[in-house]
């Protein structure tokens, strides 16, 4: 979060994506992620993102994953369906480039990009910025 000047971006990086504290569900999420060959850090970040935006829906663009579904349902009981407008789009796997292109075409909103995932926070109130970060 150091070098980030936007209060929202600083808070999102420090309190959501790079949160150092453990949550009660981490052992369960880690086991589910490892059983699918997924990075537990990404599944944890998805859980924290869903929790941060609750009850506003989030959208995930990823190959089907029980670990991801578990993380999102635990963090946010209202998941996005195709007819709703999500406040945040999370992408993993081959969908990362698509979300980056979607952010590039937008005139506002922040993209938080890691090597393993992309988190696009859609808001007209946020400047059009990209942050490349690493998950802890």
CSV table of N, CA, C and O in Angstrom, one decimal:
chain,number,residue,atom,x,y,z
A,1,UNK,N,0.8,-1.2,0.0
A,1,UNK,CA,0.0,0.0,0.0
A,1,UNK,C,0.8,1.3,0.0
A,1,UNK,O,0.3,2.3,-0.2
A,2,UNK,N,2.1,1.1,0.2
A,2,UNK,CA,3.0,2.3,0.3
A,2,UNK,C,3.1,2.9,-1.2
A,2,UNK,O,3.3,2.2,-2.1
A,3,UNK,N,3.1,4.2,-1.3
A,3,UNK,CA,3.2,4.8,-2.6
A,3,UNK,C,1.8,5.0,-3.3
A,3,UNK,O,1.7,5.5,-4.4
A,4,UNK,N,0.7,4.5,-2.6
A,4,UNK,CA,-0.6,4.6,-3.2
A,4,UNK,C,-1.2,5.9,-2.5
A,4,UNK,O,-1.3,6.0,-1.3
A,5,UNK,N,-1.7,6.8,-3.3
A,5,UNK,CA,-2.2,8.1,-2.8
A,5,UNK,C,-3.7,8.1,-2.7
A,5,UNK,O,-4.2,8.9,-1.9
A,6,UNK,N,-4.4,7.3,-3.4
A,6,UNK,CA,-5.9,7.3,-3.2
A,6,UNK,C,-6.2,6.6,-1.9
A,6,UNK,O,-5.8,5.5,-1.6
A,7,UNK,N,-7.1,7.3,-1.1
A,7,UNK,CA,-7.5,6.7,0.1
A,7,UNK,C,-8.2,5.4,-0.1
A,7,UNK,O,-8.0,4.4,0.7
A,8,UNK,N,-9.1,5.3,-1.1
A,8,UNK,CA,-9.8,4.0,-1.4
A,8,UNK,C,-8.8,2.9,-1.7
A,8,UNK,O,-8.8,1.8,-1.2
A,9,UNK,N,-7.9,3.2,-2.7
A,9,UNK,CA,-6.9,2.2,-3.1
A,9,UNK,C,-6.0,1.8,-2.0
A,9,UNK,O,-5.8,0.6,-1.8
A,10,UNK,N,-5.6,2.7,-1.2
A,10,UNK,CA,-4.7,2.4,0.0
A,10,UNK,C,-5.5,1.4,0.9
A,10,UNK,O,-5.0,0.4,1.3
A,11,UNK,N,-6.7,1.7,1.2
A,11,UNK,CA,-7.5,0.9,2.1
A,11,UNK,C,-7.8,-0.5,1.5
A,11,UNK,O,-7.7,-1.5,2.1
A,12,UNK,N,-8.1,-0.5,0.2
A,12,UNK,CA,-8.4,-1.8,-0.5
A,12,UNK,C,-7.1,-2.7,-0.5
A,12,UNK,O,-7.2,-3.9,-0.2
A,13,UNK,N,-6.0,-2.1,-0.8
A,13,UNK,CA,-4.7,-2.9,-0.8
A,13,UNK,C,-4.4,-3.4,0.6
A,13,UNK,O,-4.1,-4.6,0.8
A,14,UNK,N,-4.4,-2.5,1.5
A,14,UNK,CA,-3.9,-2.8,2.9
A,14,UNK,C,-5.0,-3.7,3.7
A,14,UNK,O,-4.6,-4.6,4.4
A,15,UNK,N,-6.2,-3.4,3.6
A,15,UNK,CA,-7.2,-4.0,4.4
A,15,UNK,C,-7.9,-5.2,3.7
A,15,UNK,O,-8.6,-6.0,4.4
A,16,UNK,N,-7.8,-5.3,2.4
A,16,UNK,CA,-8.5,-6.4,1.7
A,16,UNK,C,-7.4,-7.3,1.0
A,16,UNK,O,-7.3,-8.5,1.4
A,17,UNK,N,-6.7,-6.8,0.1
A,17,UNK,CA,-5.8,-7.7,-0.7
A,17,UNK,C,-4.6,-8.2,0.1
A,17,UNK,O,-4.2,-9.3,-0.1
A,18,UNK,N,-4.1,-7.3,0.9
A,18,UNK,CA,-2.8,-7.7,1.6
A,18,UNK,C,-3.1,-7.8,3.2
A,18,UNK,O,-2.2,-7.6,3.9
A,19,UNK,N,-4.3,-8.1,3.5
A,19,UNK,CA,-4.7,-8.2,4.9
A,19,UNK,C,-3.8,-9.3,5.6
A,19,UNK,O,-3.8,-10.4,5.2
A,20,UNK,N,-3.1,-8.9,6.7
A,20,UNK,CA,-2.2,-9.9,7.4
A,20,UNK,C,-2.9,-10.8,8.4
A,20,UNK,O,-2.3,-11.8,8.8
A,21,UNK,N,-4.1,-10.5,8.7
A,21,UNK,CA,-4.8,-11.3,9.8
A,21,UNK,C,-5.5,-12.5,9.2
A,21,UNK,O,-6.1,-12.4,8.2
A,22,UNK,N,-5.6,-13.5,10.0
A,22,UNK,CA,-6.3,-14.7,9.6
A,22,UNK,C,-7.8,-14.6,9.9
A,22,UNK,O,-8.2,-14.0,10.8
A,23,UNK,N,-8.6,-15.3,9.1
A,23,UNK,CA,-10.0,-15.4,9.3
A,23,UNK,C,-10.4,-16.8,9.6
A,23,UNK,O,-9.6,-17.8,9.3
A,24,UNK,N,-11.5,-17.0,10.3
A,24,UNK,CA,-11.9,-18.4,10.8
A,24,UNK,C,-12.0,-19.4,9.6
A,24,UNK,O,-11.8,-20.6,9.8
A,25,UNK,N,-12.3,-18.9,8.5
A,25,UNK,CA,-12.6,-19.9,7.3
A,25,UNK,C,-11.3,-20.2,6.5
A,25,UNK,O,-11.4,-21.1,5.7
A,26,UNK,N,-10.2,-19.6,6.8
A,26,UNK,CA,-9.0,-19.9,6.1
A,26,UNK,C,-8.6,-21.3,6.0
A,26,UNK,O,-8.3,-21.8,4.9
A,27,UNK,N,-8.6,-22.1,7.1
A,27,UNK,CA,-8.2,-23.5,6.9
A,27,UNK,C,-9.1,-24.3,5.9
A,27,UNK,O,-8.6,-25.0,5.1
A,28,UNK,N,-10.4,-24.0,6.0
A,28,UNK,CA,-11.3,-24.7,5.0
A,28,UNK,C,-11.1,-24.2,3.6
A,28,UNK,O,-11.1,-25.0,2.7
A,29,UNK,N,-10.9,-22.9,3.4
A,29,UNK,CA,-10.6,-22.4,2.1
A,29,UNK,C,-9.3,-22.9,1.5
A,29,UNK,O,-9.2,-23.3,0.3
A,30,UNK,N,-8.3,-22.9,2.4
A,30,UNK,CA,-7.0,-23.4,1.9
A,30,UNK,C,-7.0,-24.9,1.5
A,30,UNK,O,-6.5,-25.2,0.4
A,31,UNK,N,-7.7,-25.7,2.2
A,31,UNK,CA,-7.9,-27.1,1.9
A,31,UNK,C,-8.6,-27.3,0.5
A,31,UNK,O,-8.2,-28.0,-0.3
A,32,UNK,N,-9.7,-26.5,0.4
A,32,UNK,CA,-10.5,-26.6,-0.9
A,32,UNK,C,-9.6,-26.1,-2.1
A,32,UNK,O,-9.6,-26.7,-3.1
A,33,UNK,N,-8.9,-25.0,-1.9
A,33,UNK,CA,-8.0,-24.5,-2.9
A,33,UNK,C,-6.9,-25.5,-3.3
A,33,UNK,O,-6.7,-25.7,-4.5
A,34,UNK,N,-6.3,-26.0,-2.4
A,34,UNK,CA,-5.2,-27.0,-2.7
A,34,UNK,C,-5.7,-28.2,-3.3
A,34,UNK,O,-5.0,-28.8,-4.2
A,35,UNK,N,-6.9,-28.7,-3.0
A,35,UNK,CA,-7.4,-29.9,-3.6
A,35,UNK,C,-7.8,-29.7,-5.1
A,35,UNK,O,-7.8,-30.6,-5.8
A,36,UNK,N,-7.9,-28.4,-5.5
A,36,UNK,CA,-8.2,-28.1,-6.9
A,36,UNK,C,-7.0,-27.6,-7.6
A,36,UNK,O,-7.0,-27.2,-8.8
A,37,UNK,N,-5.8,-27.5,-6.9
A,37,UNK,CA,-4.6,-27.0,-7.5
A,37,UNK,C,-4.6,-25.5,-7.6
A,37,UNK,O,-3.9,-24.9,-8.4
A,38,UNK,N,-5.4,-24.8,-6.8
A,38,UNK,CA,-5.5,-23.3,-6.9
A,38,UNK,C,-4.6,-22.7,-5.8
A,38,UNK,O,-4.3,-23.3,-4.8
A,39,UNK,N,-4.2,-21.5,-6.0
A,39,UNK,CA,-3.4,-20.8,-5.0
A,39,UNK,C,-4.3,-20.3,-3.9
A,39,UNK,O,-5.2,-19.5,-4.1
A,40,UNK,N,-4.1,-20.8,-2.7
A,40,UNK,CA,-4.9,-20.4,-1.5
A,40,UNK,C,-4.9,-18.9,-1.3
A,40,UNK,O,-5.9,-18.3,-0.8
A,41,UNK,N,-3.8,-18.2,-1.6
A,41,UNK,CA,-3.8,-16.7,-1.5
A,41,UNK,C,-4.8,-16.0,-2.3
A,41,UNK,O,-5.4,-15.0,-1.9
A,42,UNK,N,-5.1,-16.5,-3.5
A,42,UNK,CA,-6.1,-15.9,-4.4
A,42,UNK,C,-7.5,-16.2,-3.8
A,42,UNK,O,-8.3,-15.3,-3.8
A,43,UNK,N,-7.7,-17.4,-3.4
A,43,UNK,CA,-9.0,-17.7,-2.8
A,43,UNK,C,-9.3,-16.9,-1.6
A,43,UNK,O,-10.4,-16.4,-1.4
A,44,UNK,N,-8.3,-16.7,-0.7
A,44,UNK,CA,-8.4,-15.9,0.5
A,44,UNK,C,-8.7,-14.4,0.1
A,44,UNK,O,-9.6,-13.8,0.7
A,45,UNK,N,-8.0,-13.9,-1.0
A,45,UNK,CA,-8.3,-12.6,-1.4
A,45,UNK,C,-9.7,-12.4,-2.0
A,45,UNK,O,-10.4,-11.4,-1.8
A,46,UNK,N,-10.2,-13.4,-2.6
A,46,UNK,CA,-11.6,-13.4,-3.1
A,46,UNK,C,-12.6,-13.4,-2.0
A,46,UNK,O,-13.5,-12.6,-2.0
A,47,UNK,N,-12.3,-14.1,-0.9
A,47,UNK,CA,-13.2,-14.1,0.2
A,47,UNK,C,-13.2,-12.7,0.9
A,47,UNK,O,-14.3,-12.2,1.1
A,48,UNK,N,-12.0,-12.1,1.1
A,48,UNK,CA,-11.9,-10.8,1.7
A,48,UNK,C,-12.6,-9.7,0.8
A,48,UNK,O,-13.2,-8.8,1.3
A,49,UNK,N,-12.5,-9.9,-0.5
A,49,UNK,CA,-13.1,-8.9,-1.4
A,49,UNK,C,-14.6,-9.0,-1.3
A,49,UNK,O,-15.3,-8.0,-1.3
A,50,UNK,N,-15.1,-10.2,-1.4
A,50,UNK,CA,-16.6,-10.4,-1.2
A,50,UNK,C,-17.1,-9.9,0.1
A,50,UNK,O,-18.1,-9.2,0.1
A,51,UNK,N,-16.3,-10.1,1.1
A,51,UNK,CA,-16.7,-9.6,2.5
A,51,UNK,C,-16.7,-8.1,2.5
A,51,UNK,O,-17.6,-7.4,3.0
A,52,UNK,N,-15.7,-7.5,1.8
A,52,UNK,CA,-15.6,-6.0,1.8
A,52,UNK,C,-16.7,-5.4,1.1
A,52,UNK,O,-17.2,-4.3,1.5
A,53,UNK,N,-17.2,-6.0,0.0
A,53,UNK,CA,-18.3,-5.4,-0.8
A,53,UNK,C,-19.7,-5.8,-0.3
A,53,UNK,O,-20.7,-5.3,-0.9
A,54,UNK,N,-19.8,-6.7,0.6
A,54,UNK,CA,-21.1,-7.2,1.0
A,54,UNK,C,-21.9,-6.1,1.5
A,54,UNK,O,-21.4,-5.2,2.2
A,55,UNK,N,-23.2,-6.0,1.2
A,55,UNK,CA,-24.0,-6.9,0.5
A,55,UNK,C,-24.1,-6.7,-1.0
A,55,UNK,O,-24.8,-7.3,-1.7
A,56,UNK,N,-23.3,-5.7,-1.5
A,56,UNK,CA,-23.2,-5.4,-2.9
A,56,UNK,C,-22.7,-6.7,-3.7
A,56,UNK,O,-21.7,-7.2,-3.3
A,57,UNK,N,-23.3,-7.1,-4.8
A,57,UNK,CA,-22.8,-8.3,-5.5
A,57,UNK,C,-21.4,-8.1,-6.1
A,57,UNK,O,-21.1,-7.0,-6.5
A,58,UNK,N,-20.7,-9.2,-6.2
A,58,UNK,CA,-19.4,-9.2,-6.9
A,58,UNK,C,-19.6,-10.2,-8.0
A,58,UNK,O,-20.4,-11.1,-7.9
A,59,UNK,N,-18.8,-10.1,-9.1
A,59,UNK,CA,-18.9,-11.0,-10.2
A,59,UNK,C,-17.5,-11.7,-10.3
A,59,UNK,O,-16.5,-11.0,-10.1
A,60,UNK,N,-17.5,-13.0,-10.6
A,60,UNK,CA,-16.2,-13.7,-10.8
A,60,UNK,C,-16.2,-14.3,-12.2
A,60,UNK,O,-17.2,-14.9,-12.6
A,61,UNK,N,-15.1,-14.0,-12.8
A,61,UNK,CA,-14.8,-14.6,-14.1
A,61,UNK,C,-13.7,-15.6,-14.0
A,61,UNK,O,-12.5,-15.1,-13.8
A,62,UNK,N,-14.0,-16.9,-14.0
A,62,UNK,CA,-13.0,-17.9,-13.7
A,62,UNK,C,-13.5,-19.2,-14.1
A,62,UNK,O,-14.7,-19.4,-14.3
A,63,UNK,N,-12.6,-20.2,-14.2
A,63,UNK,CA,-13.1,-21.6,-14.5
A,63,UNK,C,-13.8,-22.0,-13.2
A,63,UNK,O,-13.5,-21.5,-12.1
A,64,UNK,N,-14.8,-22.9,-13.3
A,64,UNK,CA,-15.6,-23.3,-12.2
A,64,UNK,C,-14.7,-23.8,-11.1
A,64,UNK,O,-13.7,-24.6,-11.3
A,65,UNK,N,-15.0,-23.4,-9.9
A,65,UNK,CA,-14.2,-23.8,-8.7
A,65,UNK,C,-15.0,-23.9,-7.5
A,65,UNK,O,-15.7,-22.9,-7.1
A,66,UNK,N,-15.0,-25.0,-6.8
A,66,UNK,CA,-15.8,-25.1,-5.5
A,66,UNK,C,-15.1,-24.2,-4.5
A,66,UNK,O,-15.8,-23.7,-3.6
A,67,UNK,N,-13.8,-24.1,-4.5
A,67,UNK,CA,-13.1,-23.3,-3.5
A,67,UNK,C,-13.5,-21.8,-3.7
A,67,UNK,O,-13.7,-21.1,-2.7
A,68,UNK,N,-13.5,-21.3,-4.9
A,68,UNK,CA,-13.9,-20.0,-5.2
A,68,UNK,C,-15.4,-19.7,-4.8
A,68,UNK,O,-15.7,-18.7,-4.1
A,69,UNK,N,-16.2,-20.7,-5.1
A,69,UNK,CA,-17.6,-20.5,-4.8
A,69,UNK,C,-17.8,-20.5,-3.2
A,69,UNK,O,-18.6,-19.7,-2.7
A,70,UNK,N,-17.1,-21.3,-2.5
A,70,UNK,CA,-17.1,-21.4,-1.1
A,70,UNK,C,-16.7,-20.0,-0.5
A,70,UNK,O,-17.3,-19.5,0.4
A,71,UNK,N,-15.6,-19.5,-1.0
A,71,UNK,CA,-15.0,-18.2,-0.6
A,71,UNK,C,-16.0,-17.1,-0.8
A,71,UNK,O,-16.3,-16.2,0.1
A,72,UNK,N,-16.7,-17.0,-1.9
A,72,UNK,CA,-17.6,-16.0,-2.2
A,72,UNK,C,-18.9,-16.1,-1.4
A,72,UNK,O,-19.4,-15.1,-0.9
A,73,UNK,N,-19.4,-17.3,-1.3
A,73,UNK,CA,-20.6,-17.4,-0.5
A,73,UNK,C,-20.4,-17.1,1.0
A,73,UNK,O,-21.2,-16.6,1.7
A,74,UNK,N,-19.2,-17.5,1.5
A,74,UNK,CA,-18.9,-17.2,2.9
A,74,UNK,C,-18.7,-15.7,3.1
A,74,UNK,O,-19.0,-15.2,4.2
A,75,UNK,N,-18.2,-15.0,2.1
A,75,UNK,CA,-17.9,-13.6,2.3
A,75,UNK,C,-19.0,-12.7,1.9
A,75,UNK,O,-19.1,-11.5,2.4
A,76,UNK,N,-20.0,-13.1,1.1
A,76,UNK,CA,-21.0,-12.3,0.5
A,76,UNK,C,-22.2,-13.2,0.1
A,76,UNK,O,-22.1,-13.8,-0.9
A,77,UNK,N,-23.2,-13.1,0.9
A,77,UNK,CA,-24.3,-14.0,0.6
A,77,UNK,C,-25.1,-13.6,-0.7
A,77,UNK,O,-25.9,-14.4,-1.2
A,78,UNK,N,-24.8,-12.4,-1.3
A,78,UNK,CA,-25.5,-12.0,-2.5
A,78,UNK,C,-24.5,-12.0,-3.6
A,78,UNK,O,-23.8,-11.0,-3.8
A,79,UNK,N,-24.4,-13.1,-4.3
A,79,UNK,CA,-23.5,-13.1,-5.5
A,79,UNK,C,-24.2,-12.6,-6.7
A,79,UNK,O,-25.4,-12.7,-6.8
A,80,UNK,N,-23.4,-12.1,-7.6
A,80,UNK,CA,-23.9,-11.5,-8.8
A,80,UNK,C,-24.4,-12.5,-9.8
A,80,UNK,O,-23.8,-13.5,-10.0
A,81,UNK,N,-25.6,-12.3,-10.4
A,81,UNK,CA,-26.0,-13.1,-11.5
A,81,UNK,C,-25.9,-12.2,-12.8
A,81,UNK,O,-25.7,-11.0,-12.6
A,82,UNK,N,-25.9,-12.8,-13.9
A,82,UNK,CA,-25.7,-12.0,-15.2
A,82,UNK,C,-26.5,-10.7,-15.4
A,82,UNK,O,-26.1,-9.8,-16.1
A,83,UNK,N,-27.7,-10.7,-14.7
A,83,UNK,CA,-28.5,-9.5,-14.9
A,83,UNK,C,-28.2,-8.4,-14.0
A,83,UNK,O,-28.8,-7.3,-14.2
A,84,UNK,N,-27.4,-8.6,-13.0
A,84,UNK,CA,-27.1,-7.5,-12.0
A,84,UNK,C,-25.8,-6.8,-12.4
A,84,UNK,O,-25.0,-7.4,-13.1
A,85,UNK,N,-25.7,-5.7,-11.8
A,85,UNK,CA,-24.4,-4.9,-12.0
A,85,UNK,C,-23.5,-5.1,-10.8
A,85,UNK,O,-23.9,-4.7,-9.7
A,86,UNK,N,-22.4,-5.7,-11.0
A,86,UNK,CA,-21.5,-5.9,-9.9
A,86,UNK,C,-20.7,-4.6,-9.6
A,86,UNK,O,-20.4,-3.9,-10.5
A,87,UNK,N,-20.3,-4.4,-8.4
A,87,UNK,CA,-19.4,-3.3,-8.0
A,87,UNK,C,-18.0,-3.7,-8.3
A,87,UNK,O,-17.1,-2.9,-8.5
A,88,UNK,N,-17.7,-5.0,-8.2
A,88,UNK,CA,-16.3,-5.5,-8.4
A,88,UNK,C,-16.3,-6.8,-9.2
A,88,UNK,O,-17.2,-7.6,-9.0
A,89,UNK,N,-15.4,-6.8,-10.2
A,89,UNK,CA,-15.3,-8.0,-11.0
A,89,UNK,C,-13.9,-8.6,-10.6
A,89,UNK,O,-12.9,-7.9,-10.7
A,90,UNK,N,-13.9,-9.9,-10.3
A,90,UNK,CA,-12.7,-10.6,-10.0
A,90,UNK,C,-12.5,-11.6,-11.1
A,90,UNK,O,-13.4,-12.3,-11.5
A,91,UNK,N,-11.2,-11.7,-11.6
A,91,UNK,CA,-10.9,-12.6,-12.7
A,91,UNK,C,-9.7,-13.4,-12.3
A,91,UNK,O,-8.7,-12.9,-11.7
A,92,UNK,N,-9.7,-14.7,-12.6
A,92,UNK,CA,-8.6,-15.6,-12.5
A,92,UNK,C,-8.4,-16.3,-13.8
A,92,UNK,O,-9.2,-16.2,-14.7
A,93,UNK,N,-7.4,-17.1,-13.8
A,93,UNK,CA,-7.2,-18.0,-15.0
A,93,UNK,C,-7.1,-17.2,-16.3
A,93,UNK,O,-6.5,-16.2,-16.3
A,94,UNK,N,-7.7,-17.7,-17.3
A,94,UNK,CA,-7.7,-17.1,-18.6
A,94,UNK,C,-8.6,-15.8,-18.7
A,94,UNK,O,-8.5,-15.2,-19.8
A,95,UNK,N,-9.3,-15.5,-17.7
A,95,UNK,CA,-10.2,-14.3,-17.8
A,95,UNK,C,-9.5,-13.0,-17.4
A,95,UNK,O,-10.1,-12.0,-17.5
A,96,UNK,N,-8.3,-13.1,-16.9
A,96,UNK,CA,-7.6,-11.9,-16.4
A,96,UNK,C,-7.5,-10.9,-17.5
A,96,UNK,O,-7.8,-9.7,-17.3
A,97,UNK,N,-7.0,-11.3,-18.7
A,97,UNK,CA,-6.8,-10.4,-19.8
A,97,UNK,C,-8.1,-9.7,-20.2
A,97,UNK,O,-8.2,-8.5,-20.6
A,98,UNK,N,-9.2,-10.4,-20.2
A,98,UNK,CA,-10.5,-9.9,-20.5
A,98,UNK,C,-11.0,-8.7,-19.6
A,98,UNK,O,-11.5,-7.7,-20.0
A,99,UNK,N,-10.7,-8.9,-18.3
A,99,UNK,CA,-11.1,-7.9,-17.3
A,99,UNK,C,-10.1,-6.7,-17.5
A,99,UNK,O,-10.6,-5.6,-17.4
A,100,UNK,N,-8.9,-6.9,-17.8
A,100,UNK,CA,-8.0,-5.8,-18.0
A,100,UNK,C,-8.4,-5.0,-19.2
A,100,UNK,O,-8.5,-3.8,-19.2
A,101,UNK,N,-8.8,-5.7,-20.3
A,101,UNK,CA,-9.4,-5.0,-21.5
A,101,UNK,C,-10.6,-4.2,-21.1
A,101,UNK,O,-10.8,-3.1,-21.6
A,102,UNK,N,-11.5,-4.8,-20.3
A,102,UNK,CA,-12.7,-4.1,-19.9
A,102,UNK,C,-12.4,-2.9,-19.1
A,102,UNK,O,-13.0,-1.8,-19.3
A,103,UNK,N,-11.4,-2.9,-18.2
A,103,UNK,CA,-11.0,-1.8,-17.4
A,103,UNK,C,-10.4,-0.7,-18.4
A,103,UNK,O,-10.6,0.5,-18.2
A,104,UNK,N,-9.6,-1.1,-19.4
A,104,UNK,CA,-9.0,-0.2,-20.3
A,104,UNK,C,-10.0,0.6,-21.1
A,104,UNK,O,-9.8,1.8,-21.4
A,105,UNK,N,-11.2,0.0,-21.4
A,105,UNK,CA,-12.2,0.7,-22.1
A,105,UNK,C,-13.1,1.6,-21.2
A,105,UNK,O,-13.8,2.4,-21.7
A,106,UNK,N,-13.0,1.4,-19.9
A,106,UNK,CA,-13.8,2.2,-19.0
A,106,UNK,C,-13.1,3.5,-18.8
A,106,UNK,O,-12.0,3.7,-19.1
A,107,UNK,N,-13.9,4.5,-18.3
A,107,UNK,CA,-13.4,5.8,-18.1
A,107,UNK,C,-13.2,6.1,-16.6
A,107,UNK,O,-12.7,7.2,-16.3
A,108,UNK,N,-13.5,5.2,-15.8
A,108,UNK,CA,-13.3,5.3,-14.3
A,108,UNK,C,-13.2,3.9,-13.7
A,108,UNK,O,-13.4,2.9,-14.4
A,109,UNK,N,-12.8,3.9,-12.5
A,109,UNK,CA,-12.6,2.6,-11.8
A,109,UNK,C,-11.2,2.2,-11.6
A,109,UNK,O,-10.3,2.7,-12.4
A,110,UNK,N,-10.9,1.4,-10.6
A,110,UNK,CA,-9.6,1.0,-10.3
A,110,UNK,C,-9.4,-0.5,-10.6
A,110,UNK,O,-10.2,-1.3,-10.2
A,111,UNK,N,-8.2,-0.8,-11.2
A,111,UNK,CA,-7.8,-2.2,-11.4
A,111,UNK,C,-6.7,-2.5,-10.5
A,111,UNK,O,-5.7,-1.8,-10.5
A,112,UNK,N,-6.9,-3.6,-9.8
A,112,UNK,CA,-5.8,-4.1,-8.9
A,112,UNK,C,-5.4,-5.5,-9.5
A,112,UNK,O,-6.1,-6.4,-9.5
A,113,UNK,N,-4.2,-5.5,-10.0
A,113,UNK,CA,-3.7,-6.6,-10.8
A,113,UNK,C,-2.6,-7.3,-10.1
A,113,UNK,O,-1.6,-6.7,-9.6
A,114,UNK,N,-2.7,-8.6,-9.9
A,114,UNK,CA,-1.7,-9.5,-9.4
A,114,UNK,C,-1.3,-10.5,-10.5
A,114,UNK,O,-2.1,-10.6,-11.4
A,115,UNK,N,-0.2,-11.2,-10.3
A,115,UNK,CA,0.1,-12.2,-11.3
A,115,UNK,C,-1.0,-13.3,-11.4
A,115,UNK,O,-1.1,-13.9,-12.5
A,116,UNK,N,-1.7,-13.5,-10.3
A,116,UNK,CA,-2.7,-14.6,-10.3
A,116,UNK,C,-4.1,-14.2,-10.5
A,116,UNK,O,-5.0,-15.0,-10.8
A,117,UNK,N,-4.4,-12.9,-10.4
A,117,UNK,CA,-5.8,-12.5,-10.5
A,117,UNK,C,-5.9,-11.0,-10.8
A,117,UNK,O,-4.9,-10.3,-10.7
A,118,UNK,N,-7.1,-10.5,-11.1
A,118,UNK,CA,-7.4,-9.1,-11.4
A,118,UNK,C,-8.7,-8.7,-10.6
A,118,UNK,O,-9.6,-9.5,-10.6
A,119,UNK,N,-8.7,-7.6,-10.0
A,119,UNK,CA,-9.8,-7.1,-9.2
A,119,UNK,C,-10.2,-5.7,-9.8
A,119,UNK,O,-9.4,-4.8,-9.6
A,120,UNK,N,-11.3,-5.6,-10.5
A,120,UNK,CA,-11.7,-4.3,-11.1
A,120,UNK,C,-12.8,-3.8,-10.3
A,120,UNK,O,-13.9,-4.3,-10.2
A,121,UNK,N,-12.6,-2.7,-9.6
A,121,UNK,CA,-13.6,-2.0,-8.8
A,121,UNK,C,-14.2,-0.9,-9.7
A,121,UNK,O,-13.6,0.1,-10.0
A,122,UNK,N,-15.5,-1.2,-10.0
A,122,UNK,CA,-16.2,-0.3,-10.9
A,122,UNK,C,-16.9,0.8,-10.1
A,122,UNK,O,-17.7,0.5,-9.3
A,123,UNK,N,-16.6,2.1,-10.4
A,123,UNK,CA,-17.2,3.2,-9.8
A,123,UNK,C,-16.9,4.5,-10.5
A,123,UNK,O,-15.7,4.7,-10.8
A,124,UNK,N,-17.9,5.2,-10.8
A,124,UNK,CA,-17.7,6.5,-11.4
A,124,UNK,C,-17.0,7.5,-10.5
A,124,UNK,O,-16.5,8.5,-10.9
A,125,UNK,N,-17.0,7.2,-9.2
A,125,UNK,CA,-16.4,8.0,-8.2
A,125,UNK,C,-14.9,7.8,-8.1
A,125,UNK,O,-14.2,8.6,-7.4
A,126,UNK,N,-14.4,6.7,-8.7
A,126,UNK,CA,-13.0,6.4,-8.6
A,126,UNK,C,-12.3,6.8,-9.9
A,126,UNK,O,-12.8,6.6,-11.0
A,127,UNK,N,-11.0,7.4,-9.8
A,127,UNK,CA,-10.3,7.7,-11.0
A,127,UNK,C,-9.9,6.4,-11.7
A,127,UNK,O,-9.9,5.3,-11.1
A,128,UNK,N,-9.6,6.5,-13.0
A,128,UNK,CA,-9.2,5.4,-13.8
A,128,UNK,C,-7.7,5.1,-13.5
A,128,UNK,O,-6.8,5.8,-14.0
A,129,UNK,N,-7.4,4.1,-12.6
A,129,UNK,CA,-6.1,3.8,-12.2
A,129,UNK,C,-5.9,2.3,-12.2
A,129,UNK,O,-6.8,1.6,-11.9
A,130,UNK,N,-4.6,2.0,-12.4
A,130,UNK,CA,-4.2,0.6,-12.3
A,130,UNK,C,-3.1,0.4,-11.2
A,130,UNK,O,-2.2,1.2,-11.2
A,131,UNK,N,-3.2,-0.6,-10.4
A,131,UNK,CA,-2.2,-0.9,-9.4
A,131,UNK,C,-1.8,-2.3,-9.5
A,131,UNK,O,-2.6,-3.2,-9.5
A,132,UNK,N,-0.5,-2.5,-9.7
A,132,UNK,CA,0.1,-3.9,-9.8
A,132,UNK,C,0.6,-4.2,-8.5
A,132,UNK,O,1.5,-3.5,-7.9
A,133,UNK,N,0.1,-5.2,-7.9
A,133,UNK,CA,0.5,-5.6,-6.5
A,133,UNK,C,0.8,-7.1,-6.4
A,133,UNK,O,0.5,-7.9,-7.4
A,134,UNK,N,1.3,-7.5,-5.3
A,134,UNK,CA,1.6,-8.9,-5.0
A,134,UNK,C,0.7,-9.3,-3.8
A,134,UNK,O,0.6,-8.6,-2.9
A,135,UNK,N,0.2,-10.5,-3.8
A,135,UNK,CA,-0.6,-11.0,-2.7
A,135,UNK,C,0.4,-11.5,-1.7
A,135,UNK,O,1.5,-12.1,-2.0
A,136,UNK,N,0.1,-11.4,-0.4
A,136,UNK,CA,1.1,-11.9,0.7
A,136,UNK,C,1.1,-13.4,0.7
A,136,UNK,O,0.2,-14.1,0.3
